[in-house]
Short mmCIF file of C-alpha atoms in Angstrom, two decimals:
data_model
loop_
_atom_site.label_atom_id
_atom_site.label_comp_id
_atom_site.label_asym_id
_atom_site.label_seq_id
_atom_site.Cartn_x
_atom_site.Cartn_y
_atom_site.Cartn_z
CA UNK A 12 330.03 141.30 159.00
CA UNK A 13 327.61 138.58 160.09
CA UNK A 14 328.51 137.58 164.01
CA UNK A 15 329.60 133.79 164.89
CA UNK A 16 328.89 132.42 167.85
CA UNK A 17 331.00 129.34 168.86
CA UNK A 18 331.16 127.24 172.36
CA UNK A 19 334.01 128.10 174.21
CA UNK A 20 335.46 124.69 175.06
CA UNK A 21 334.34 121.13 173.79
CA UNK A 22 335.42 117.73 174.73
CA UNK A 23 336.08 114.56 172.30
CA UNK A 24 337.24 111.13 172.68
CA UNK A 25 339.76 110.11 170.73
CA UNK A 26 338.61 107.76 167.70
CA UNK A 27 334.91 109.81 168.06
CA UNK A 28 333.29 111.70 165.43
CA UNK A 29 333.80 115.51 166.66
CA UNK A 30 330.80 117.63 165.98
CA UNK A 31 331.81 121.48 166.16
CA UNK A 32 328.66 123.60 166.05
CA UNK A 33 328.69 127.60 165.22
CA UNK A 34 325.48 129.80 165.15
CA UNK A 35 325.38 132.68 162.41
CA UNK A 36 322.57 134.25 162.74
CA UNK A 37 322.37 137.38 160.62
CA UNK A 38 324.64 135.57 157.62
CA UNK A 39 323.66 137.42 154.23
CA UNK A 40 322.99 135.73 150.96
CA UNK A 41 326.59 135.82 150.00
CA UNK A 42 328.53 135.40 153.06
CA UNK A 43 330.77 132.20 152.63
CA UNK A 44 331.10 130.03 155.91
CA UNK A 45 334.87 128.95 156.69
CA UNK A 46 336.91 127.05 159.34
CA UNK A 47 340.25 127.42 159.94
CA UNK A 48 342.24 125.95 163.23
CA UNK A 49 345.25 126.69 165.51
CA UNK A 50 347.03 123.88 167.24
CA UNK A 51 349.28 125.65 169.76
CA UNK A 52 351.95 128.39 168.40
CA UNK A 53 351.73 127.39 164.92
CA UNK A 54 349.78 129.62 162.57
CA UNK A 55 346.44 128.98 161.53
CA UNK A 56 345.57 126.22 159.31
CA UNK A 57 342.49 126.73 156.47
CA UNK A 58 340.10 123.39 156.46
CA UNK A 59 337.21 123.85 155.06
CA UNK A 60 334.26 126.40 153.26
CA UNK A 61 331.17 126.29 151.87
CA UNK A 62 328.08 128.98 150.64
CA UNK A 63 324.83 126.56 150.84
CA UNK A 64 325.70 123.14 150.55
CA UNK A 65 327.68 120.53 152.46
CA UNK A 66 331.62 120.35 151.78
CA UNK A 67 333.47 117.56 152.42
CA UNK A 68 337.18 117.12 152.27
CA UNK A 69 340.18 115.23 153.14
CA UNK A 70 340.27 116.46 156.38
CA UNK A 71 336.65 117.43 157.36
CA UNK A 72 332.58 117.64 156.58
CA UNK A 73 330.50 120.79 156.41
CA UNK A 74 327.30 120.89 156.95
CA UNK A 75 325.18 123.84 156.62
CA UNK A 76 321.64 123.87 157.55
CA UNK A 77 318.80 125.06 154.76
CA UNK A 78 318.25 128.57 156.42
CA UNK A 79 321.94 129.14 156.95
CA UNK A 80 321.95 130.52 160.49
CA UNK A 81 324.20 127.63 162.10
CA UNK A 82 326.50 124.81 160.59
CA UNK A 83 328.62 122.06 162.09
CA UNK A 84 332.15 121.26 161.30
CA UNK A 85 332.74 117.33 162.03
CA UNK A 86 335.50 115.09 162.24
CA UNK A 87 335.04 112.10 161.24
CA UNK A 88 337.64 110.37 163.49
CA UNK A 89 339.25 112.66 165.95
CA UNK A 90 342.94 111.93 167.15
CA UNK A 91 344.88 113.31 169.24
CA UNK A 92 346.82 115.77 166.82
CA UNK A 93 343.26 117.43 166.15
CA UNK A 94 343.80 118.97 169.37
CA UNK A 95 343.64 122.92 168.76
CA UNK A 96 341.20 126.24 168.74
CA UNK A 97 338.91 125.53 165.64
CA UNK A 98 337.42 128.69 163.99
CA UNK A 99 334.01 129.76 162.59
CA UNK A 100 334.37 133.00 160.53
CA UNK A 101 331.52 134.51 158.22
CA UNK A 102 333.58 136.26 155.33
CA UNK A 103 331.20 138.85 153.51
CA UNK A 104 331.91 140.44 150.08
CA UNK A 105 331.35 144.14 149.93
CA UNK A 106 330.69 146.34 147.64
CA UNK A 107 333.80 146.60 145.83
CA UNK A 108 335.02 143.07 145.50
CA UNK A 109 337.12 142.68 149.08
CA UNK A 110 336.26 139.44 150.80
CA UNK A 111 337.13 140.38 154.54
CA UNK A 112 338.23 137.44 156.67
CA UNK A 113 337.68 138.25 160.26
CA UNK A 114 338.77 135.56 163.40
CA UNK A 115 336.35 135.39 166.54
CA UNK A 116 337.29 133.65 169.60
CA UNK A 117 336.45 129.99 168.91
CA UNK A 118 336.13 126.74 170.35
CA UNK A 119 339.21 124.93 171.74
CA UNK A 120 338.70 121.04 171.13
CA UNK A 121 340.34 118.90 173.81
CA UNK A 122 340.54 115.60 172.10
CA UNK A 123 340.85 112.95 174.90
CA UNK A 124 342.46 109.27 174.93
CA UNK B 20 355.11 125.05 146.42
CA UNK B 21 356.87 126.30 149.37
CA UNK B 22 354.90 127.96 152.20
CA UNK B 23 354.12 131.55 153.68
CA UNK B 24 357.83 132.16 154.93
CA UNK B 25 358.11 134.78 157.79
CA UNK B 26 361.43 135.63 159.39
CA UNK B 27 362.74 136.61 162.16
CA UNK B 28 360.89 133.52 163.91
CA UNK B 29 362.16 135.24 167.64
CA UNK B 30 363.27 138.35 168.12
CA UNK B 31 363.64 140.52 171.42
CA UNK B 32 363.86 144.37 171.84
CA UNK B 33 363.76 146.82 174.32
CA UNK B 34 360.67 149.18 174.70
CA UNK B 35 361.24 152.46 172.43
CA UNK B 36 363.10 150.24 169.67
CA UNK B 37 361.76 149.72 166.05
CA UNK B 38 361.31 146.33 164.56
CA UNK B 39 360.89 145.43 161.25
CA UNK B 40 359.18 141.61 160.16
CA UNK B 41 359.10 140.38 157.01
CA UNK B 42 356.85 137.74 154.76
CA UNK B 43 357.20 135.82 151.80
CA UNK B 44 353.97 134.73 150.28
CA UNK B 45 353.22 131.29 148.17
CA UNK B 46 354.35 131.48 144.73
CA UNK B 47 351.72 133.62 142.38
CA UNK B 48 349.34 134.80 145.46
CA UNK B 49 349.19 139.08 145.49
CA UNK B 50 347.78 139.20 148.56
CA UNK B 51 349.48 139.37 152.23
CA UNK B 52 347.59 140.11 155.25
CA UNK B 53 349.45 140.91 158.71
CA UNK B 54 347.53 139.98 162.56
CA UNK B 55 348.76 140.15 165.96
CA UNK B 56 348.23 137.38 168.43
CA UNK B 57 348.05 137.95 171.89
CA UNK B 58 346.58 135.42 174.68
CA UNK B 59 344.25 138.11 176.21
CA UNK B 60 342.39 139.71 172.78
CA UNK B 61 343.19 136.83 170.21
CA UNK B 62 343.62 136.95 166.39
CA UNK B 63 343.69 141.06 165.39
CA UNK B 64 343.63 142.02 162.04
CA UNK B 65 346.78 144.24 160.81
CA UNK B 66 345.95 145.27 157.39
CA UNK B 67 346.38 143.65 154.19
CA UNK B 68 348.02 144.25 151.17
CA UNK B 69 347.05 143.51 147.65
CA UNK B 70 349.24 144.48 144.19
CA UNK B 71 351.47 147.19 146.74
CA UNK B 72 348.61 149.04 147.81
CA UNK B 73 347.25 148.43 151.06
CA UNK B 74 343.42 146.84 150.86
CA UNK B 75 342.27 147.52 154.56
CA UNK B 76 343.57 147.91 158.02
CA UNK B 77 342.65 146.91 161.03
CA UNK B 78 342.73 149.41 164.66
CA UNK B 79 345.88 149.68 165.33
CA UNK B 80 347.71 152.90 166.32
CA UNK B 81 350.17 154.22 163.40
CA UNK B 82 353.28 152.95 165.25
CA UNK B 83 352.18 149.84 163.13
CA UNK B 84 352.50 150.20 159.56
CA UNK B 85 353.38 147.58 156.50
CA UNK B 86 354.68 147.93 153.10
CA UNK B 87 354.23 145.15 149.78
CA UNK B 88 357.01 144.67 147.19
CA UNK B 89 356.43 144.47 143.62
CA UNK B 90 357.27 140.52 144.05
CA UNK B 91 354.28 140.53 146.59
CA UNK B 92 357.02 140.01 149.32
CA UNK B 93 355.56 142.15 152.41
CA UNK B 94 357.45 144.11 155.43
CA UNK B 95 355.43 145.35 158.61
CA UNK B 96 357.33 147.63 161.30
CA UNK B 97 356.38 148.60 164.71
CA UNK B 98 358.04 152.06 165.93
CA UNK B 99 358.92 153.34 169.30
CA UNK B 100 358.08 149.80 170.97
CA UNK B 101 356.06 148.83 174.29
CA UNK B 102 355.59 146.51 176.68
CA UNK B 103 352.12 145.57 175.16
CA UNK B 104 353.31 144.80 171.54
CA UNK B 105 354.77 141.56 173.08
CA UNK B 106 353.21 139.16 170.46
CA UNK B 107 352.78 136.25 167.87
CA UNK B 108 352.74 138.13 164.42
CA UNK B 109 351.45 136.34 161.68
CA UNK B 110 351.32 136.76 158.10
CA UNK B 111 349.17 134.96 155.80
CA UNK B 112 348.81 135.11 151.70
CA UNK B 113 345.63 134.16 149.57
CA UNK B 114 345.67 134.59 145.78
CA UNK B 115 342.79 137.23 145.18
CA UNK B 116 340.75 139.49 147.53
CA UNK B 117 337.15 138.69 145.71
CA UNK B 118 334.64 136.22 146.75
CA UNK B 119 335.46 132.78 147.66
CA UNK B 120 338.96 133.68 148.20
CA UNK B 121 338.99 133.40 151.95
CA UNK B 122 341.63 130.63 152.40
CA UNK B 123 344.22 132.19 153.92
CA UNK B 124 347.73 130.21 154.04
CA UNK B 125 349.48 131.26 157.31
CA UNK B 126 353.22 131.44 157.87
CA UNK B 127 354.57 130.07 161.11
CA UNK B 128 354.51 133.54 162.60
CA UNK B 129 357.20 136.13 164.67
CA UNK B 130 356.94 135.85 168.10
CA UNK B 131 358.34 139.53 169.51
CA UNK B 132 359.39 140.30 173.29
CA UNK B 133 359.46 143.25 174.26
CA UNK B 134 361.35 143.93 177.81
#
Protein backbone atom coordinates (compact mmCIF):
# COMPACT_ATOMS: atom_id res chain seq x y z
CA UNK A 1 0.00 0.00 0.00
CA UNK A 2 1.13 3.49 -1.00
CA UNK A 3 2.64 5.35 2.39
CA UNK A 4 0.91 8.76 3.71
CA UNK A 5 2.69 11.11 5.27
CA UNK A 6 0.69 13.62 7.42
CA UNK A 7 1.94 16.57 9.96
CA UNK A 8 1.63 15.55 13.30
CA UNK A 9 -0.19 18.50 14.87
CA UNK A 10 -1.75 21.66 13.10
CA UNK A 11 -3.27 24.74 14.46
CA UNK A 12 -6.56 26.69 13.16
CA UNK A 13 -8.49 29.59 14.18
CA UNK A 14 -11.79 29.22 14.57
CA UNK A 15 -13.96 30.75 11.57
CA UNK A 16 -10.48 30.03 9.24
CA UNK A 17 -10.32 27.97 6.27
CA UNK A 18 -8.28 24.74 7.58
CA UNK A 19 -5.89 23.44 5.02
CA UNK A 20 -4.83 19.72 5.93
CA UNK A 21 -1.98 18.64 3.67
CA UNK A 22 -0.87 14.74 3.18
CA UNK A 23 2.08 13.62 0.90
CA UNK A 24 1.60 10.19 -1.06
CA UNK A 25 4.28 9.66 -2.78
CA UNK A 26 4.37 6.21 -4.35
CA UNK A 27 0.23 6.30 -4.90
CA UNK A 28 -0.54 3.86 -7.95
CA UNK A 29 -2.89 4.58 -10.77
CA UNK A 30 -5.80 3.19 -8.90
CA UNK A 31 -5.27 3.96 -5.37
CA UNK A 32 -8.33 6.12 -4.15
CA UNK A 33 -7.36 9.00 -1.64
CA UNK A 34 -9.74 9.15 1.55
CA UNK A 35 -10.17 11.12 4.83
CA UNK A 36 -11.80 10.03 7.63
CA UNK A 37 -11.60 11.81 11.33
CA UNK A 38 -11.79 11.00 15.09
CA UNK A 39 -13.00 13.58 17.51
CA UNK A 40 -12.12 12.11 20.92
CA UNK A 41 -13.58 8.45 21.90
CA UNK A 42 -16.08 8.36 19.27
CA UNK A 43 -15.38 6.16 16.27
CA UNK A 44 -14.15 7.36 13.16
CA UNK A 45 -16.15 9.43 10.92
CA UNK A 46 -15.75 8.96 6.75
CA UNK A 47 -15.60 12.67 4.98
CA UNK A 48 -14.43 12.63 1.96
CA UNK A 49 -12.60 10.59 -1.35
CA UNK A 50 -11.53 11.13 -4.52
CA UNK A 51 -9.20 9.19 -7.52
CA UNK A 52 -7.97 12.36 -9.73
CA UNK A 53 -10.14 15.14 -9.39
CA UNK A 54 -11.29 17.54 -6.68
CA UNK A 55 -14.35 16.38 -4.38
CA UNK A 56 -16.30 18.60 -2.67
CA UNK A 57 -18.99 17.91 -0.16
CA UNK A 58 -21.16 19.05 2.54
CA UNK A 59 -18.64 18.90 4.92
CA UNK A 60 -15.26 19.33 3.06
CA UNK A 61 -13.03 20.05 -0.36
CA UNK A 62 -10.49 17.72 -1.89
CA UNK A 63 -8.02 18.69 -3.78
CA UNK A 64 -5.64 16.50 -5.45
CA UNK A 65 -2.74 17.76 -7.30
CA UNK A 66 -2.19 16.63 -11.26
CA UNK A 67 0.69 14.09 -10.41
CA UNK A 68 -1.12 12.70 -7.41
CA UNK A 69 1.71 12.53 -4.88
CA UNK A 70 0.07 15.02 -2.21
CA UNK A 71 -3.56 16.47 -1.70
CA UNK A 72 -5.12 18.84 0.81
CA UNK A 73 -8.24 18.33 2.73
CA UNK A 74 -9.79 21.96 3.59
CA UNK A 75 -12.39 23.28 5.65
CA UNK A 76 -13.96 25.82 4.56
CA UNK A 77 -14.93 27.36 7.96
CA UNK A 78 -13.46 25.57 10.88
CA UNK A 79 -15.38 25.57 14.32
CA UNK A 80 -14.73 24.41 17.20
CA UNK A 81 -16.51 20.88 16.91
CA UNK A 82 -13.94 20.17 13.94
CA UNK A 83 -11.59 19.61 16.63
CA UNK A 84 -10.24 15.87 16.16
CA UNK A 85 -7.29 13.54 14.49
CA UNK A 86 -8.08 13.87 10.67
CA UNK A 87 -6.85 10.92 8.51
CA UNK A 88 -5.09 10.47 5.12
CA UNK A 89 -5.29 6.79 3.99
CA UNK A 90 -4.29 5.51 0.36
CA UNK A 91 -6.74 2.46 -0.19
CA UNK A 92 -5.28 0.22 -3.10
CA UNK A 93 -7.27 -2.48 -4.99
CA UNK A 94 -5.46 -5.74 -5.42
CA UNK A 95 -5.59 -8.25 -7.46
CA UNK A 96 -8.64 -9.92 -6.54
CA UNK A 97 -11.11 -7.16 -5.97
CA UNK A 98 -10.35 -6.29 -1.97
CA UNK A 99 -10.05 -2.58 -1.43
CA UNK A 100 -7.83 -2.53 1.86
CA UNK A 101 -8.41 0.49 4.08
CA UNK A 102 -5.43 1.00 6.25
CA UNK A 103 -5.24 4.10 9.18
CA UNK A 104 -1.75 5.91 9.68
CA UNK A 105 -1.13 8.16 12.48
CA UNK A 106 -2.54 11.52 11.32
CA UNK A 107 -2.77 15.01 12.05
CA UNK A 108 -4.63 16.21 15.17
CA UNK A 109 -6.31 19.70 14.31
CA UNK A 110 -6.55 22.00 17.32
CA UNK A 111 -9.15 24.43 16.20
CA UNK A 112 -8.66 27.61 18.33
CA UNK A 113 -11.22 30.51 19.43
CA UNK B 1 -31.04 3.86 8.55
CA UNK B 2 -29.78 3.13 11.90
CA UNK B 3 -26.00 3.04 12.54
CA UNK B 4 -23.07 0.45 13.10
CA UNK B 5 -24.42 -0.76 16.62
CA UNK B 6 -21.68 -2.35 18.89
CA UNK B 7 -22.46 -3.56 22.38
CA UNK B 8 -21.14 -3.97 25.28
CA UNK B 9 -20.11 -0.11 25.15
CA UNK B 10 -17.83 -0.89 28.72
CA UNK B 11 -16.95 -3.88 29.90
CA UNK B 12 -14.19 -4.94 32.54
CA UNK B 13 -12.46 -8.37 33.06
CA UNK B 14 -9.79 -9.82 34.80
CA UNK B 15 -6.56 -10.97 32.92
CA UNK B 16 -7.02 -14.81 31.78
CA UNK B 17 -10.91 -14.16 31.11
CA UNK B 18 -12.57 -14.42 27.59
CA UNK B 19 -14.64 -11.67 26.15
CA UNK B 20 -16.85 -11.75 23.50
CA UNK B 21 -18.02 -8.13 21.45
CA UNK B 22 -20.49 -7.96 19.15
CA UNK B 23 -21.57 -5.62 15.91
CA UNK B 24 -24.49 -4.87 14.03
CA UNK B 25 -23.82 -3.44 10.65
CA UNK B 26 -26.11 -0.75 8.57
CA UNK B 27 -28.95 -2.29 6.93
CA UNK B 28 -27.86 -4.22 3.45
CA UNK B 29 -23.86 -3.68 3.97
CA UNK B 30 -21.96 -7.52 3.97
CA UNK B 31 -19.04 -6.29 5.14
CA UNK B 32 -17.73 -5.80 8.94
CA UNK B 33 -14.27 -5.01 9.75
CA UNK B 34 -12.93 -5.20 13.53
CA UNK B 35 -9.62 -2.63 14.87
CA UNK B 36 -8.17 -2.09 18.14
CA UNK B 37 -7.42 1.33 19.46
CA UNK B 38 -4.86 1.93 21.79
CA UNK B 39 -3.17 5.50 22.67
CA UNK B 40 0.43 4.17 22.15
CA UNK B 41 0.12 2.20 18.45
CA UNK B 42 -3.24 3.80 17.14
CA UNK B 43 -5.91 2.40 14.75
CA UNK B 44 -4.88 -1.67 14.17
CA UNK B 45 -6.58 -3.55 11.78
CA UNK B 46 -8.48 -6.84 13.19
CA UNK B 47 -9.70 -8.58 10.20
CA UNK B 48 -12.69 -8.22 8.22
CA UNK B 49 -15.43 -10.15 7.26
CA UNK B 50 -17.36 -10.29 4.07
CA UNK B 51 -20.58 -12.84 3.19
CA UNK B 52 -19.27 -15.15 6.62
CA UNK B 53 -15.96 -15.69 5.39
CA UNK B 54 -13.27 -13.77 6.71
CA UNK B 55 -11.57 -11.30 3.83
CA UNK B 56 -8.18 -10.46 5.64
CA UNK B 57 -6.66 -10.12 9.01
CA UNK B 58 -4.55 -8.02 10.47
CA UNK B 59 -1.25 -9.21 13.14
CA UNK B 60 -2.76 -10.14 15.85
CA UNK B 61 -1.96 -13.28 17.90
CA UNK B 62 -4.88 -16.07 17.60
CA UNK B 63 -6.24 -15.22 21.08
CA UNK B 64 -8.17 -12.74 18.76
CA UNK B 65 -10.51 -14.24 16.47
CA UNK B 66 -14.12 -13.05 14.87
CA UNK B 67 -16.98 -14.77 13.40
CA UNK B 68 -19.97 -13.14 10.68
CA UNK B 69 -23.62 -14.28 10.81
CA UNK B 70 -25.61 -15.04 7.87
CA UNK B 71 -27.52 -11.54 8.70
CA UNK B 72 -23.96 -9.93 8.38
CA UNK B 73 -24.21 -9.39 12.23
CA UNK B 74 -20.40 -9.98 13.43
CA UNK B 75 -18.89 -11.37 16.93
CA UNK B 76 -15.03 -10.95 17.77
CA UNK B 77 -13.60 -12.73 21.06
CA UNK B 78 -10.40 -12.31 22.82
CA UNK B 79 -9.26 -15.54 24.91
CA UNK B 80 -7.14 -15.92 27.95
CA UNK B 81 -7.01 -11.96 28.46
CA UNK B 82 -3.98 -9.49 29.36
CA UNK B 83 -3.12 -6.50 30.67
CA UNK B 84 -2.24 -5.14 27.13
CA UNK B 85 -5.63 -5.88 25.40
CA UNK B 86 -6.95 -2.88 27.45
CA UNK B 87 -8.60 -1.06 24.45
CA UNK B 88 -11.19 0.91 22.27
CA UNK B 89 -12.58 -1.85 19.83
CA UNK B 90 -14.24 -0.69 16.96
CA UNK B 91 -16.26 -2.15 14.34
CA UNK B 92 -17.08 -0.60 11.16
CA UNK B 93 -19.41 -1.90 8.01
CA UNK B 94 -19.10 -0.79 4.23
CA UNK B 95 -21.36 -2.36 1.60
CA UNK B 96 -18.78 -4.13 -0.81
CA UNK B 97 -15.02 -4.89 -0.55
CA UNK B 98 -14.18 -3.70 -4.40
CA UNK B 99 -12.92 -0.44 -5.49
CA UNK B 100 -14.30 2.74 -4.34
CA UNK B 101 -15.85 1.10 -1.46
CA UNK B 102 -13.60 2.50 1.21
CA UNK B 103 -16.17 4.41 3.34
CA UNK B 104 -16.24 2.73 6.27
CA UNK B 105 -19.25 3.58 8.81
CA UNK B 106 -17.86 3.14 12.37
CA UNK B 107 -19.85 2.09 15.42
CA UNK B 108 -19.23 3.95 18.64
CA UNK B 109 -16.80 1.27 19.71
CA UNK B 110 -16.15 -1.21 23.13
CA UNK B 111 -13.90 0.17 25.36
CA UNK B 112 -12.38 -3.14 27.41
CA UNK B 113 -10.33 -2.97 30.84
CA UNK B 114 -8.53 -5.37 31.64
CA UNK B 115 -7.20 -5.44 35.50
Amino acid sequence: DAKTTQPTSMDCAEGRAANLPCNHSTISGNEYVYWYRQIHSQGPQYIIHGLKNNETNEMASLIITEDRKSSTLILPHATLRDTAVYYCIVSITDSGGYQKVTFGTGTKLQVIP
Amino acid sequence: KAGVTQTPRYLIKTRGQQVTLSCSPISGHRSVSWYQQTPGQGLQFLFEYFSETQRNKGNFPGRFSGRQFSNSRSEMNVSTLELGDSALYLCASRWGLGANTGELFFGEGSRLTVL
